[in-house]
Coordinates of C-alpha atoms in Angstrom, one line a residue:
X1 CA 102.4 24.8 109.8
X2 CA 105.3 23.0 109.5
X3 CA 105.0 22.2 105.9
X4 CA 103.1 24.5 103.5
X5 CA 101.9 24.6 100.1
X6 CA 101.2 26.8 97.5
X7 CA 99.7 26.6 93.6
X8 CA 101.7 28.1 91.2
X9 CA 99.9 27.4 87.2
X10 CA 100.5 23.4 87.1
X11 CA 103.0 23.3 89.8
X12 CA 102.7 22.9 93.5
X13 CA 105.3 24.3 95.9
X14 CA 106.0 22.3 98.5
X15 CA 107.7 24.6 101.6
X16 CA 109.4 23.3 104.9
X17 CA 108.7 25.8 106.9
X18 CA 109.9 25.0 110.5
X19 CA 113.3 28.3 110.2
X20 CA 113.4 28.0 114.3
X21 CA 115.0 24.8 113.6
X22 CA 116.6 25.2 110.2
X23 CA 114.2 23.6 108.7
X24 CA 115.0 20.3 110.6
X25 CA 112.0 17.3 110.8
X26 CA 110.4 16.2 113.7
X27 CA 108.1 12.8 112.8
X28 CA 105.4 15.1 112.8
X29 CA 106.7 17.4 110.1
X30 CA 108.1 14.7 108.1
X31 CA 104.7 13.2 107.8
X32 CA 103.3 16.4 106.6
X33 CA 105.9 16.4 103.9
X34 CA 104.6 12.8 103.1
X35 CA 100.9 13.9 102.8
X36 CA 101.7 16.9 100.8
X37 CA 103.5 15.1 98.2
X38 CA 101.2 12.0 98.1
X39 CA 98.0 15.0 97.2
X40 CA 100.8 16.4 94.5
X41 CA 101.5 12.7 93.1
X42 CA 97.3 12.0 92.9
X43 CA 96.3 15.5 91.4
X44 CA 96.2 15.4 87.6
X45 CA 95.4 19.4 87.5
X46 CA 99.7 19.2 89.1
X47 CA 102.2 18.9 86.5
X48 CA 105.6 19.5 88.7
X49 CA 106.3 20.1 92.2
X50 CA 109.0 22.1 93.7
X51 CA 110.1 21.7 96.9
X52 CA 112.0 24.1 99.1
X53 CA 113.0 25.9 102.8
X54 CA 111.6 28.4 104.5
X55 CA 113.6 31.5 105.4
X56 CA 117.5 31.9 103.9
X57 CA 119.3 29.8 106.3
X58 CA 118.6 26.2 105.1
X59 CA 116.5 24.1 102.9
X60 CA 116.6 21.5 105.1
X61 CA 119.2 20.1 107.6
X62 CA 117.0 16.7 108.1
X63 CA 116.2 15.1 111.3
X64 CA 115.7 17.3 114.3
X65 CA 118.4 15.6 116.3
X66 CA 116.6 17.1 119.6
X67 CA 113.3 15.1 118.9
X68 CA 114.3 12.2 117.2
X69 CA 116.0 10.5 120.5
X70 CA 116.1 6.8 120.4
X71 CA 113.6 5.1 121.6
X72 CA 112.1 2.3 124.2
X73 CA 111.3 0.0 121.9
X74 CA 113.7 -2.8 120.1
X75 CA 114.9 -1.9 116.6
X76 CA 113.3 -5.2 115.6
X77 CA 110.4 -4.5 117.2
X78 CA 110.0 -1.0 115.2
X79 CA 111.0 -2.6 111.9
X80 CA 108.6 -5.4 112.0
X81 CA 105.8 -3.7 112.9
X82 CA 103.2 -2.0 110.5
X83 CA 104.3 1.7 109.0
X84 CA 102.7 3.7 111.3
X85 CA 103.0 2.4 114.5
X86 CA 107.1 1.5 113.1
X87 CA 107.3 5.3 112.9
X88 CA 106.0 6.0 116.0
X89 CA 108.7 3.7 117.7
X90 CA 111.7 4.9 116.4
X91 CA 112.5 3.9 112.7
X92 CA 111.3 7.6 112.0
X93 CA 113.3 7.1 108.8
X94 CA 110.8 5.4 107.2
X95 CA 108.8 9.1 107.1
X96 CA 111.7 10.4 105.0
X97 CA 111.9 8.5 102.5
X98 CA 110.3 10.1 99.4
X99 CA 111.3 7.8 96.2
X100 CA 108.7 5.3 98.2
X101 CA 106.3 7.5 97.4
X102 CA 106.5 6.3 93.6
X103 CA 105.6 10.0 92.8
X104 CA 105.3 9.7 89.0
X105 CA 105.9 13.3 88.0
X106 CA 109.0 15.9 88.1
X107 CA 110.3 16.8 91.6
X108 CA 113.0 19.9 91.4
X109 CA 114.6 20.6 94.7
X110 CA 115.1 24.6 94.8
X111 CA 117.6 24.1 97.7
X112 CA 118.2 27.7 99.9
X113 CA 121.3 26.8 102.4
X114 CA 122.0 24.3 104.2
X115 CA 120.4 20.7 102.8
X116 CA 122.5 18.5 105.3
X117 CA 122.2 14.8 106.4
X118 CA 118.6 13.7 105.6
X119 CA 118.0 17.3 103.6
X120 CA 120.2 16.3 101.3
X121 CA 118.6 13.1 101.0
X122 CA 115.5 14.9 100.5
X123 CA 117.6 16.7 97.6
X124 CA 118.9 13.6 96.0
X125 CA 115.3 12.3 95.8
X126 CA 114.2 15.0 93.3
X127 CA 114.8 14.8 90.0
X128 CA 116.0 18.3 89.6
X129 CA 118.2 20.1 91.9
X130 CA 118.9 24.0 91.7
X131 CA 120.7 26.3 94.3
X132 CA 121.1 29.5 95.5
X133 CA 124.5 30.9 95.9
X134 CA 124.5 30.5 100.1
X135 CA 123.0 26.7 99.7
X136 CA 125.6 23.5 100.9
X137 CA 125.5 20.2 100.9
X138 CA 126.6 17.8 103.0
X139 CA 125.9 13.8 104.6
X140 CA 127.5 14.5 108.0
X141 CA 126.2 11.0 109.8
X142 CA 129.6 9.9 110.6
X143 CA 130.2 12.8 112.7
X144 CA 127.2 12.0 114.9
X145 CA 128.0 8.1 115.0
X146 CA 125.2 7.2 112.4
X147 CA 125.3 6.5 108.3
X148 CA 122.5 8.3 105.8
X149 CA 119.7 5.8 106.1
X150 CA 117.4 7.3 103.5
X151 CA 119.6 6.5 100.1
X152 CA 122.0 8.9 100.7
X153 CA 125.0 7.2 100.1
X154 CA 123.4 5.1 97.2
X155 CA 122.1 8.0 95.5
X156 CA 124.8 11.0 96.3
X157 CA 127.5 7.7 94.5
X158 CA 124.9 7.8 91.5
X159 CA 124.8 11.8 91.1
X160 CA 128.6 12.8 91.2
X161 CA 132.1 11.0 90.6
X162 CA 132.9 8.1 93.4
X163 CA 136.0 9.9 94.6
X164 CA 134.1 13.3 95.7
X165 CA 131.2 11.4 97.6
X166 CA 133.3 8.8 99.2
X167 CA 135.4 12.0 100.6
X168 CA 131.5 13.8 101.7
X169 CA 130.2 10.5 103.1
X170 CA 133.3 10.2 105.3
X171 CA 134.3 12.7 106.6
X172 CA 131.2 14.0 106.9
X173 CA 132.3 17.7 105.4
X174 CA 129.8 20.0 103.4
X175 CA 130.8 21.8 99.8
X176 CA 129.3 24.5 98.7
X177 CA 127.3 25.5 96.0
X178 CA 129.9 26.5 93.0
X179 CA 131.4 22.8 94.2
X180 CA 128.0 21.4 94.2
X181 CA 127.5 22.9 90.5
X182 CA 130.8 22.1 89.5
X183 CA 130.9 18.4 89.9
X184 CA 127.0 18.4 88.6
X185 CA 125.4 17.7 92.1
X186 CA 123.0 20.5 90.8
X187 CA 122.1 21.9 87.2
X188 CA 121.7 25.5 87.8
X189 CA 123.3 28.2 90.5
X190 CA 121.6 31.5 90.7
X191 CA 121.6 34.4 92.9
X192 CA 119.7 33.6 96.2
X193 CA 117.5 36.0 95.7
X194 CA 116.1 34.6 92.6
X195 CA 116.0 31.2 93.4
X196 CA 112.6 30.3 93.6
X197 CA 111.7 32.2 90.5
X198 CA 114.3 30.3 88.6
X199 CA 112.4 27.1 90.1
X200 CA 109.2 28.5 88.8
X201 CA 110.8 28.7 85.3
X202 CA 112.0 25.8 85.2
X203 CA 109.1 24.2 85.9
X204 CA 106.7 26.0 83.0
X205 CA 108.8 24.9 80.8
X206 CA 109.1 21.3 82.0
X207 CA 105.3 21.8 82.1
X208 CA 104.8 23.0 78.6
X209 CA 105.8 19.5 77.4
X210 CA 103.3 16.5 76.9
X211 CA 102.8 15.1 80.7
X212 CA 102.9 11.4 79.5
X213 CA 105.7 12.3 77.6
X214 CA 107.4 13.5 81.1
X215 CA 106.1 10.7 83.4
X216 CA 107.5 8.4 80.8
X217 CA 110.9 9.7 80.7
X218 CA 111.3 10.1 84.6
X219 CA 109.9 6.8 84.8
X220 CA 113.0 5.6 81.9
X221 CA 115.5 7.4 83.8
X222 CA 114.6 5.5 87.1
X223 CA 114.2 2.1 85.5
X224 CA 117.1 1.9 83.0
X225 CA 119.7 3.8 84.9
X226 CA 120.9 -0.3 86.0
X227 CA 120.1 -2.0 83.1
X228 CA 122.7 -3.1 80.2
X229 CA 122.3 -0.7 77.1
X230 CA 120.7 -3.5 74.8
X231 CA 117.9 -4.0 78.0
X232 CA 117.9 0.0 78.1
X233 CA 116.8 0.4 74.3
X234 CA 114.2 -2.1 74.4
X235 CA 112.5 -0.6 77.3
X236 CA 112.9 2.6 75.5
X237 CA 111.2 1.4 72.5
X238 CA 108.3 0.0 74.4
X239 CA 107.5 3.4 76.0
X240 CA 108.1 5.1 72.6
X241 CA 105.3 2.6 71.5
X242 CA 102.9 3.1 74.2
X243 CA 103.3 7.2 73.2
X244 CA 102.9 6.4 69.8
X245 CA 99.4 6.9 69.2
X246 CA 98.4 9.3 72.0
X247 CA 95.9 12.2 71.3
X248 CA 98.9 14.5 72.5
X249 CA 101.9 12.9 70.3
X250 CA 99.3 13.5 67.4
X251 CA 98.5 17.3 68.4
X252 CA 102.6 17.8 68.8
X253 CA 103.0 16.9 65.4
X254 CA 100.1 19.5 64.5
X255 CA 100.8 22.0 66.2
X256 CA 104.1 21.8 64.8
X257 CA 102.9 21.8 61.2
X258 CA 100.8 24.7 62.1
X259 CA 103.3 26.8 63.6
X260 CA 101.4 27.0 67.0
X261 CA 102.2 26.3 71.1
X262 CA 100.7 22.8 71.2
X263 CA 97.3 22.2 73.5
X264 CA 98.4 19.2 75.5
X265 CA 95.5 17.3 77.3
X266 CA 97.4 14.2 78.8
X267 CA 95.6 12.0 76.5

């Protein structure tokens, strides 16, 4: 299969597993990713997913340049026509992009090599990204006549000072991962070999917190990120309000008057 999952506790691992190609998507493959992280985003039992690569070559290296030819059909034809068949016809793009998905909970990119062109994008759609020491990064669309069409130039300007991704996005050039780590395009950087494991970790103890407590912070990060700081607060406030009375905020409180792990219920 070209995308697999796996149950870990309360998080899902969500695996590209196509190594013949480095990991690249086909439309097939990226709809699998779709599907996988759609039953992620609509399970409550799944508290945080972690995507990754198959193999120690790549996490992903995006579109499968091989099988994602141009096609027949007019551009406007593909973009005006409904999601599937636009797919289908050429705006295979469309398959890729994961913030669409409005997936409410965590995402934490455990990235293993190469994440290039729409694998980084991939990347810059989680909320967390850690590497192994062998990963890089790179949006190298100019070099093959394009531009990222996913976010990526949106979103790589967002995660690391304008001056470094104006020098990735145009000459198309990879960094590696101390770069990646040093400029804060990723939080940790860990031996290859425990990569996934450090994933795992991470995600227990993202878990461990109150899940609306978590949605509602992802969600505050998304939403305010634009906003003036006065627009910021309020929105802030009203989500500290909605929390406010929650069975959980009441059993953190407890638990920590009673010197115990709280018993969080998402309630």
């Amino acid at each position: 299969m070209a995308i697999e999952t796996e149950r870990a506790d309360r998080t899902l691992i969500v695996r590209i597993n196509r190594p013949e190609a480095l990991n690249a998507l086909d439309v097939d493959s990226m709809r699998a990713l779709n599907e996988a992280l759609r039953e992620f985003r609509d399970d409550p039992e799944l508290l945080v997913g972690v995507v990754t690569g198959t193999g120690d070559r790549a996490f992903c290296t995006g579109a499968d340049l091989k099988r994602t030819l141009p096609p027949r059909t007019s551009f406007a034809q593909s973009y005006f026509a409904p999601y599937e068949q636009s797919v289908d016809d050429g705006l295979y793009v469309r398959a890729i992009t994961l913030s669409e998905l409005n997936i409410g909970k965590p995402l934490i990119a455990a990235v293993n090599g190469h994440a290039l062109g729409g694998g980084a994008e991939i990347a810059l759609d989680c909320d967390l990204r850690i590497a192994g020491e062998s990963a890089t990064f790179g949006l190298p669309e100019a070099r093959w006549a394009s531009v990222p069409a996913v976010g990526g130039v949106s979103k790589l300007l967002r995660a690391v000072p304008r001056a470094v991704a104006m020098k990735m996005i145009l000459t198309g050039e990879r960094i590696g991962a101390e770069e990646a780590h040093r400029i804060g395009l990723v939080s940790d950087l860990v031996p290859d070999g425990d990569l996934l494991p450090a994933a795992l970790d991470l995600a227990d103890r993202i878990a461990a917190n109150g899940p609306l407590a978590v949605k509602s912070l992802k969600a505050l990060a998304e939403r305010t990120q634009d906003l003036p700081l006065t627009q910021s607060v309020a929105v802030e406030q009203l989500l500290w309000g909605v929390l406010r009375d929650t069975e959980d905020r009441v059993e953190g409180r407890t638990a920590f008057a009673e010197r115990r792990p709280p018993a969080y219920r998402g309630r």
